[in-house]
Amino acid sequence: MEDSHYRKIFKEISEGFSCVFLEGQKVYIKHQSTSDLVEFDDVYQSYLKRALDKGLETEEQVLDDLKKDGMWTEKDENEIESQTFYLESLNRNKKNIVLPSALQQVNNQIKEAEQKVKELREKKSGLISNTANQYALNRANDYYIYNSFFKDKKLENPLYTEEEFAYVGVDEITRLISAYNDFHQSFSETKIQHLAIQDFYRIYYSFAERCIDFYGKPVVELTNFQLNLILYTRIYKNIFEQHDDIPDRIKKDPAALLDFANSSEAREEMKKKFEGKGNGGSTIVGATSDDMEELGLSNPGGKSLAEAAKEKGGSLSMKDLMDLSGA
């Protein structure tokens, strides 16, 4: 079942469109490209100018008013910046984490930080909804939807003419947006990463060096999904070719494969240091037996992460985790 799911995703990425049904009507959704995004920005700027000319305030002006009223403060703004910096630091330093158990703890911290940043940004967005920027974004999104739905697979006949779309009701717009969001979830970055490591797909690895061999067209004509797929195809092809010690448990996990490859240099450095001690009773603090097995080492008397955390007062910082990994 999963295999056929990813085959379908690959087919649609290759063709540049997807077929969906709207209340029984078969329609086609165009996969957007860089030129479509440029056009989106042009439409956004046009509506933004129109909104400003009519006297709507910008997000910056509304935020200034909110700060004066105490509804949004510099502390709130600084919290977004600090959480964003923390998240970037976690991702940047993750390559220095070698122990799988420590890496899992870092990934959990990343998920928590991502959720925190998301909540803070949603709170801010909720306070600045009635602005020229938001008006322009909504109108540009409507145009994006209009430019995505077609009656035919050649993408020559829009589902609505521009004049017809101007009179489409709210319920119909909502229905189109819902259908588009459902379609788009099938082509998320995570989905494309999973596709790139499927067994049936790996036969295409040898054709991934040149876009013209893979898709039959130059890179400037590719959709965003096609670009993402060929990018991750090259990345995972390289990982499987360069590493013959990939643990079986992560061969079907695209995120874990990226972590494994990114930490390869630090992992080899740790193995050299550890083996240089002759393994004579030396340990890696925080390493579990599974960690040591994946590193191809033994660890007599090593402490678990839980024990190491207890000694640190209950939790481990990024520096603590890096120290445990020998970074």
Tab-separated table of C-alpha atoms in Angstrom:
chain	number	residue	atom	x	y	z
A	1	MET	CA	0.000	0.000	0.000
A	2	GLU	CA	2.767	2.440	0.964
A	3	ASP	CA	4.715	1.469	-2.152
A	4	SER	CA	1.789	2.330	-4.442
A	5	HIS	CA	1.264	5.588	-2.536
A	6	TYR	CA	4.789	6.769	-3.299
A	7	ARG	CA	4.622	5.513	-6.882
A	8	LYS	CA	1.588	7.757	-7.351
A	9	ILE	CA	3.429	10.724	-5.841
A	10	PHE	CA	6.396	10.082	-8.161
A	11	LYS	CA	4.111	9.864	-11.193
A	12	GLU	CA	2.424	13.162	-10.379
A	13	ILE	CA	5.703	14.945	-9.644
A	14	SER	CA	7.077	13.728	-12.986
A	15	GLU	CA	3.974	14.873	-14.875
A	16	GLY	CA	3.778	18.238	-13.130
A	17	PHE	CA	0.119	18.014	-12.122
A	18	SER	CA	-2.281	16.089	-9.901
A	19	CYS	CA	-5.814	14.909	-10.521
A	20	VAL	CA	-8.496	15.473	-7.858
A	21	PHE	CA	-12.280	15.297	-7.709
A	22	LEU	CA	-14.410	18.254	-6.632
A	23	GLU	CA	-17.933	17.014	-5.901
A	24	GLY	CA	-17.572	14.397	-8.611
A	25	GLN	CA	-15.911	16.698	-11.148
A	26	LYS	CA	-12.451	15.619	-12.286
A	27	VAL	CA	-10.046	18.575	-12.231
A	28	TYR	CA	-6.278	19.015	-12.409
A	29	ILE	CA	-4.009	20.942	-10.068
A	30	LYS	CA	-0.910	22.482	-11.572
A	31	HIS	CA	2.369	22.034	-9.709
A	32	GLN	CA	3.823	25.500	-9.348
A	33	SER	CA	7.296	26.630	-10.406
A	34	THR	CA	9.633	29.493	-9.597
A	35	SER	CA	8.047	31.660	-12.289
A	36	ASP	CA	4.652	31.153	-10.637
A	37	LEU	CA	6.083	32.349	-7.323
A	38	VAL	CA	7.498	35.439	-9.011
A	39	GLU	CA	4.060	36.135	-10.501
A	40	PHE	CA	2.522	35.607	-7.050
A	41	ASP	CA	4.843	38.261	-5.621
A	42	ASP	CA	3.947	40.670	-8.438
A	43	VAL	CA	0.242	40.225	-7.649
A	44	TYR	CA	0.935	40.663	-3.927
A	45	GLN	CA	2.819	43.924	-4.514
A	46	SER	CA	0.015	45.221	-6.733
A	47	TYR	CA	-2.651	44.585	-4.083
A	48	LEU	CA	-0.394	45.937	-1.341
A	49	LYS	CA	-0.064	49.245	-3.184
A	50	ARG	CA	-3.824	49.336	-3.706
A	51	ALA	CA	-4.433	48.744	0.004
A	52	LEU	CA	-1.946	51.409	1.056
A	53	ASP	CA	-3.504	53.894	-1.336
A	54	LYS	CA	-6.859	53.263	0.349
A	55	GLY	CA	-5.373	54.022	3.761
A	56	LEU	CA	-4.910	50.536	5.284
A	57	GLU	CA	-2.039	50.389	7.768
A	58	THR	CA	1.021	48.188	7.337
A	59	GLU	CA	1.929	45.412	9.792
A	60	GLU	CA	4.697	47.624	11.179
A	61	GLN	CA	2.256	50.457	11.878
A	62	VAL	CA	-0.259	48.131	13.534
A	63	LEU	CA	2.497	46.589	15.674
A	64	ASP	CA	3.573	50.048	16.818
A	65	ASP	CA	-0.007	50.750	17.936
A	66	LEU	CA	-0.195	47.373	19.702
A	67	LYS	CA	3.035	48.109	21.547
A	68	LYS	CA	1.684	51.469	22.686
A	69	ASP	CA	-1.418	49.720	24.031
A	70	GLY	CA	0.689	46.998	25.683
A	71	MET	CA	-0.911	44.200	23.638
A	72	TRP	CA	2.423	43.313	22.023
A	73	THR	CA	5.726	44.172	23.670
A	74	GLU	CA	9.430	44.179	22.895
A	75	LYS	CA	9.653	41.217	25.268
A	76	ASP	CA	7.252	39.290	23.007
A	77	GLU	CA	9.308	40.244	19.949
A	78	ASN	CA	12.563	39.277	21.651
A	79	GLU	CA	11.060	35.936	22.651
A	80	ILE	CA	10.445	35.081	18.988
A	81	GLU	CA	14.006	36.088	18.113
A	82	SER	CA	15.566	34.132	20.988
A	83	GLN	CA	13.508	31.006	20.300
A	84	THR	CA	14.358	31.236	16.598
A	85	PHE	CA	18.065	31.613	17.405
A	86	TYR	CA	17.853	28.667	19.823
A	87	LEU	CA	16.223	26.538	17.128
A	88	GLU	CA	18.863	27.508	14.579
A	89	SER	CA	21.599	26.657	17.102
A	90	LEU	CA	20.124	23.224	17.756
A	91	ASN	CA	20.042	22.440	14.039
A	92	ARG	CA	23.493	23.906	13.431
A	93	ASN	CA	25.193	21.993	16.251
A	94	LYS	CA	23.369	18.715	15.663
A	95	LYS	CA	26.126	17.535	13.317
A	96	ASN	CA	28.457	17.342	16.338
A	97	ILE	CA	26.202	14.882	18.152
A	98	VAL	CA	27.348	11.295	17.639
A	99	LEU	CA	25.424	9.146	20.107
A	100	PRO	CA	22.035	8.105	18.643
A	101	SER	CA	20.359	8.416	22.047
A	102	ALA	CA	21.713	11.953	22.496
A	103	LEU	CA	20.711	12.811	18.928
A	104	GLN	CA	17.159	11.703	19.670
A	105	GLN	CA	17.065	14.026	22.669
A	106	VAL	CA	18.251	16.922	20.483
A	107	ASN	CA	15.568	16.113	17.896
A	108	ASN	CA	12.964	16.223	20.661
A	109	GLN	CA	14.278	19.629	21.713
A	110	ILE	CA	14.052	20.800	18.095
A	111	LYS	CA	10.401	19.710	17.868
A	112	GLU	CA	9.595	21.556	21.093
A	113	ALA	CA	11.383	24.695	19.888
A	114	GLU	CA	9.612	24.555	16.511
A	115	GLN	CA	6.250	24.322	18.253
A	116	LYS	CA	7.121	27.247	20.525
A	117	VAL	CA	8.174	29.430	17.575
A	118	LYS	CA	5.009	28.447	15.707
A	119	GLU	CA	2.788	29.408	18.653
A	120	LEU	CA	4.525	32.768	19.119
A	121	ARG	CA	4.250	33.643	15.429
A	122	GLU	CA	0.577	32.610	15.335
A	123	LYS	CA	-0.106	34.830	18.340
A	124	LYS	CA	1.567	37.746	16.559
A	125	SER	CA	-0.260	37.044	13.281
A	126	GLY	CA	-3.593	36.983	15.103
A	127	LEU	CA	-2.987	40.522	16.336
A	128	ILE	CA	-2.079	41.984	12.940
A	129	SER	CA	-4.700	40.354	10.731
A	130	ASN	CA	-6.397	43.581	9.569
A	131	THR	CA	-3.482	45.130	7.689
A	132	ALA	CA	-2.576	46.092	4.139
A	133	ASN	CA	-0.086	43.230	4.092
A	134	GLN	CA	-2.677	40.643	5.085
A	135	TYR	CA	-5.197	41.992	2.583
A	136	ALA	CA	-2.599	41.748	-0.208
A	137	LEU	CA	-1.623	38.237	0.888
A	138	ASN	CA	-5.232	37.038	0.867
A	139	ARG	CA	-5.838	38.448	-2.613
A	140	ALA	CA	-2.583	36.972	-3.919
A	141	ASN	CA	-3.529	33.592	-2.438
A	142	ASP	CA	-6.885	33.773	-4.255
A	143	TYR	CA	-5.008	34.415	-7.491
A	144	TYR	CA	-2.688	31.490	-6.717
A	145	ILE	CA	-5.696	29.201	-6.308
A	146	TYR	CA	-7.266	30.482	-9.526
A	147	ASN	CA	-3.999	29.797	-11.362
A	148	SER	CA	-3.732	26.242	-10.003
A	149	PHE	CA	-6.973	24.514	-11.092
A	150	PHE	CA	-7.571	23.346	-14.674
A	151	LYS	CA	-10.126	21.314	-16.607
A	152	ASP	CA	-7.556	19.337	-18.619
A	153	LYS	CA	-4.283	17.545	-17.954
A	154	LYS	CA	-2.470	19.744	-20.486
A	155	LEU	CA	-3.225	22.648	-18.140
A	156	GLU	CA	-4.545	24.799	-20.956
A	157	ASN	CA	-8.121	25.437	-19.800
A	158	PRO	CA	-8.529	27.028	-16.340
A	159	LEU	CA	-11.337	25.722	-14.193
A	160	TYR	CA	-12.643	29.290	-14.137
A	161	THR	CA	-12.002	32.227	-16.432
A	162	GLU	CA	-10.649	35.302	-14.687
A	163	GLU	CA	-14.065	36.935	-14.965
A	164	GLU	CA	-15.864	33.853	-13.594
A	165	PHE	CA	-13.440	33.590	-10.684
A	166	ALA	CA	-14.201	37.181	-9.668
A	167	TYR	CA	-17.779	36.067	-8.909
A	168	VAL	CA	-17.004	32.759	-7.223
A	169	GLY	CA	-18.670	32.610	-3.814
A	170	VAL	CA	-16.963	32.190	-0.448
A	171	ASP	CA	-18.110	28.569	-0.093
A	172	GLU	CA	-16.595	27.655	-3.449
A	173	ILE	CA	-13.324	29.418	-2.622
A	174	THR	CA	-13.215	27.550	0.682
A	175	ARG	CA	-13.788	24.266	-1.134
A	176	LEU	CA	-10.962	24.990	-3.585
A	177	ILE	CA	-8.567	25.989	-0.823
A	178	SER	CA	-9.382	22.832	1.140
A	179	ALA	CA	-8.786	20.664	-1.949
A	180	TYR	CA	-5.506	22.460	-2.654
A	181	ASN	CA	-4.278	22.071	0.938
A	182	ASP	CA	-5.130	18.350	0.923
A	183	PHE	CA	-3.258	17.915	-2.361
A	184	HIS	CA	-0.250	19.889	-1.150
A	185	GLN	CA	0.217	17.735	1.948
A	186	SER	CA	1.113	14.791	-0.292
A	187	PHE	CA	4.133	16.721	-1.571
A	188	SER	CA	5.565	18.035	1.674
A	189	GLU	CA	9.338	18.008	2.074
A	190	THR	CA	9.060	14.988	4.367
A	191	LYS	CA	6.958	13.064	1.813
A	192	ILE	CA	9.467	13.798	-0.948
A	193	GLN	CA	12.321	12.660	1.298
A	194	HIS	CA	10.490	9.384	1.962
A	195	LEU	CA	9.912	8.909	-1.768
A	196	ALA	CA	13.622	9.384	-2.475
A	197	ILE	CA	14.586	6.370	-0.319
A	198	GLN	CA	11.904	3.906	-1.461
A	199	ASP	CA	13.296	0.625	-2.820
A	200	PHE	CA	11.473	0.911	-6.157
A	201	TYR	CA	12.782	4.451	-6.618
A	202	ARG	CA	16.484	3.764	-6.114
A	203	ILE	CA	16.805	2.497	-9.685
A	204	TYR	CA	16.526	6.151	-10.734
A	205	TYR	CA	19.581	7.222	-8.700
A	206	SER	CA	21.957	6.774	-11.624
A	207	PHE	CA	19.967	9.290	-13.720
A	208	ALA	CA	19.880	12.036	-11.072
A	209	GLU	CA	23.052	13.890	-12.039
A	210	ARG	CA	21.465	15.709	-14.980
A	211	CYS	CA	17.906	17.120	-14.971
A	212	ILE	CA	17.586	16.560	-18.705
A	213	ASP	CA	18.184	12.817	-18.186
A	214	PHE	CA	15.765	12.639	-15.280
A	215	TYR	CA	12.862	14.822	-16.407
A	216	GLY	CA	13.679	15.474	-20.054
A	217	LYS	CA	13.810	19.246	-19.548
A	218	PRO	CA	16.254	21.852	-18.213
A	219	VAL	CA	16.312	22.863	-14.564
A	220	VAL	CA	14.732	26.295	-15.207
A	221	GLU	CA	11.554	24.565	-16.420
A	222	LEU	CA	11.137	22.306	-13.393
A	223	THR	CA	8.331	22.607	-10.854
A	224	ASN	CA	9.222	23.159	-7.210
A	225	PHE	CA	8.340	19.538	-6.399
A	226	GLN	CA	10.592	18.291	-9.210
A	227	LEU	CA	13.457	20.412	-7.913
A	228	ASN	CA	12.994	19.094	-4.387
A	229	LEU	CA	12.866	15.499	-5.574
A	230	ILE	CA	16.030	15.647	-7.661
A	231	LEU	CA	17.819	17.472	-4.832
A	232	TYR	CA	16.974	14.799	-2.276
A	233	THR	CA	17.640	12.038	-4.802
A	234	ARG	CA	21.214	13.282	-5.097
A	235	ILE	CA	21.554	13.689	-1.324
A	236	TYR	CA	20.379	10.171	-0.456
A	237	LYS	CA	22.251	8.634	-3.384
A	238	ASN	CA	25.417	10.145	-1.962
A	239	ILE	CA	24.622	8.955	1.574
A	240	PHE	CA	24.078	5.347	0.487
A	241	GLU	CA	27.197	5.397	-1.706
A	242	GLN	CA	29.495	7.005	0.869
A	243	HIS	CA	28.440	5.042	3.956
A	244	ASP	CA	28.467	1.257	4.171
A	245	ASP	CA	27.847	1.215	7.935
A	246	ILE	CA	24.306	2.614	7.975
A	247	PRO	CA	22.303	0.886	10.745
A	248	ASP	CA	19.319	-1.085	9.434
A	249	ARG	CA	16.958	0.742	11.797
A	250	ILE	CA	17.437	4.074	9.988
A	251	LYS	CA	17.607	2.997	6.332
A	252	LYS	CA	13.915	3.844	5.912
A	253	ASP	CA	14.044	7.015	8.013
A	254	PRO	CA	15.068	10.025	5.853
A	255	ALA	CA	15.597	12.387	8.797
A	256	ALA	CA	17.766	9.850	10.640
A	257	LEU	CA	19.785	9.227	7.470
A	258	LEU	CA	20.526	12.951	7.180
A	259	ASP	CA	21.545	13.068	10.852
A	260	PHE	CA	23.757	10.016	10.348
A	261	ALA	CA	25.511	11.550	7.340
A	262	ASN	CA	25.904	14.977	8.939
A	263	SER	CA	27.544	13.492	12.034
A	264	SER	CA	29.856	11.131	10.123
A	265	GLU	CA	32.962	13.277	10.633
A	266	ALA	CA	32.389	13.625	14.372
A	267	ARG	CA	31.545	9.921	14.614
A	268	GLU	CA	34.798	8.874	12.957
A	269	GLU	CA	36.750	11.241	15.188
A	270	MET	CA	35.186	9.708	18.280
A	271	LYS	CA	35.941	6.176	17.099
A	272	LYS	CA	39.594	7.114	16.521
A	273	LYS	CA	39.897	8.619	20.003
A	274	PHE	CA	38.151	5.692	21.635
A	275	GLU	CA	40.075	3.014	19.763
A	276	GLY	CA	43.308	4.917	20.371
A	277	LYS	CA	42.859	4.227	24.078
A	278	GLY	CA	42.968	0.537	23.331
A	279	ASN	CA	39.460	0.077	24.728
A	280	GLY	CA	41.131	-0.743	27.989
A	281	GLY	CA	38.241	0.046	30.288
A	282	SER	CA	37.629	3.435	28.714
A	283	THR	CA	34.023	4.580	28.426
A	284	ILE	CA	31.897	7.130	26.623
A	285	VAL	CA	29.749	8.891	29.182
A	286	GLY	CA	26.069	8.786	28.275
A	287	ALA	CA	26.436	6.039	25.664
A	288	THR	CA	23.932	3.194	25.777
A	289	SER	CA	24.774	-0.311	24.611
A	290	ASP	CA	22.814	0.399	21.411
A	291	ASP	CA	24.870	3.559	20.851
A	292	MET	CA	28.106	1.639	21.173
A	293	GLU	CA	26.873	-1.146	18.930
A	294	GLU	CA	26.113	1.346	16.160
A	295	LEU	CA	29.542	2.882	16.611
A	296	GLY	CA	31.108	-0.565	16.424
A	297	LEU	CA	32.583	-0.218	19.912
A	298	SER	CA	32.077	-1.606	23.384
A	299	ASN	CA	31.475	0.551	26.435
A	300	PRO	CA	32.064	-1.171	29.762
A	301	GLY	CA	30.515	0.747	32.619
A	302	GLY	CA	29.145	3.624	30.536
A	303	LYS	CA	26.451	5.846	32.046
A	304	SER	CA	23.056	6.242	30.451
A	305	LEU	CA	21.712	9.631	29.401
A	306	ALA	CA	19.239	9.438	32.273
A	307	GLU	CA	22.071	8.990	34.768
A	308	ALA	CA	24.074	11.802	33.193
A	309	ALA	CA	21.007	14.074	33.279
A	310	LYS	CA	20.401	13.273	36.956
A	311	GLU	CA	23.934	14.379	37.785
A	312	LYS	CA	23.232	17.664	35.944
A	313	GLY	CA	20.066	18.379	37.913
A	314	GLY	CA	17.519	16.608	35.705
A	315	SER	CA	18.218	17.785	32.155
A	316	LEU	CA	21.014	18.124	29.644
A	317	SER	CA	21.833	21.193	27.580
A	318	MET	CA	23.114	21.150	24.007
A	319	LYS	CA	26.662	21.655	25.378
A	320	ASP	CA	26.196	18.705	27.747
A	321	LEU	CA	25.057	16.487	24.874
A	322	MET	CA	27.982	17.601	22.722
A	323	ASP	CA	30.372	16.904	25.614
A	324	LEU	CA	28.893	13.431	26.051
A	325	SER	CA	29.493	12.799	22.365
A	326	GLY	CA	33.074	13.931	22.675
A	327	ALA	CA	32.605	17.049	20.518
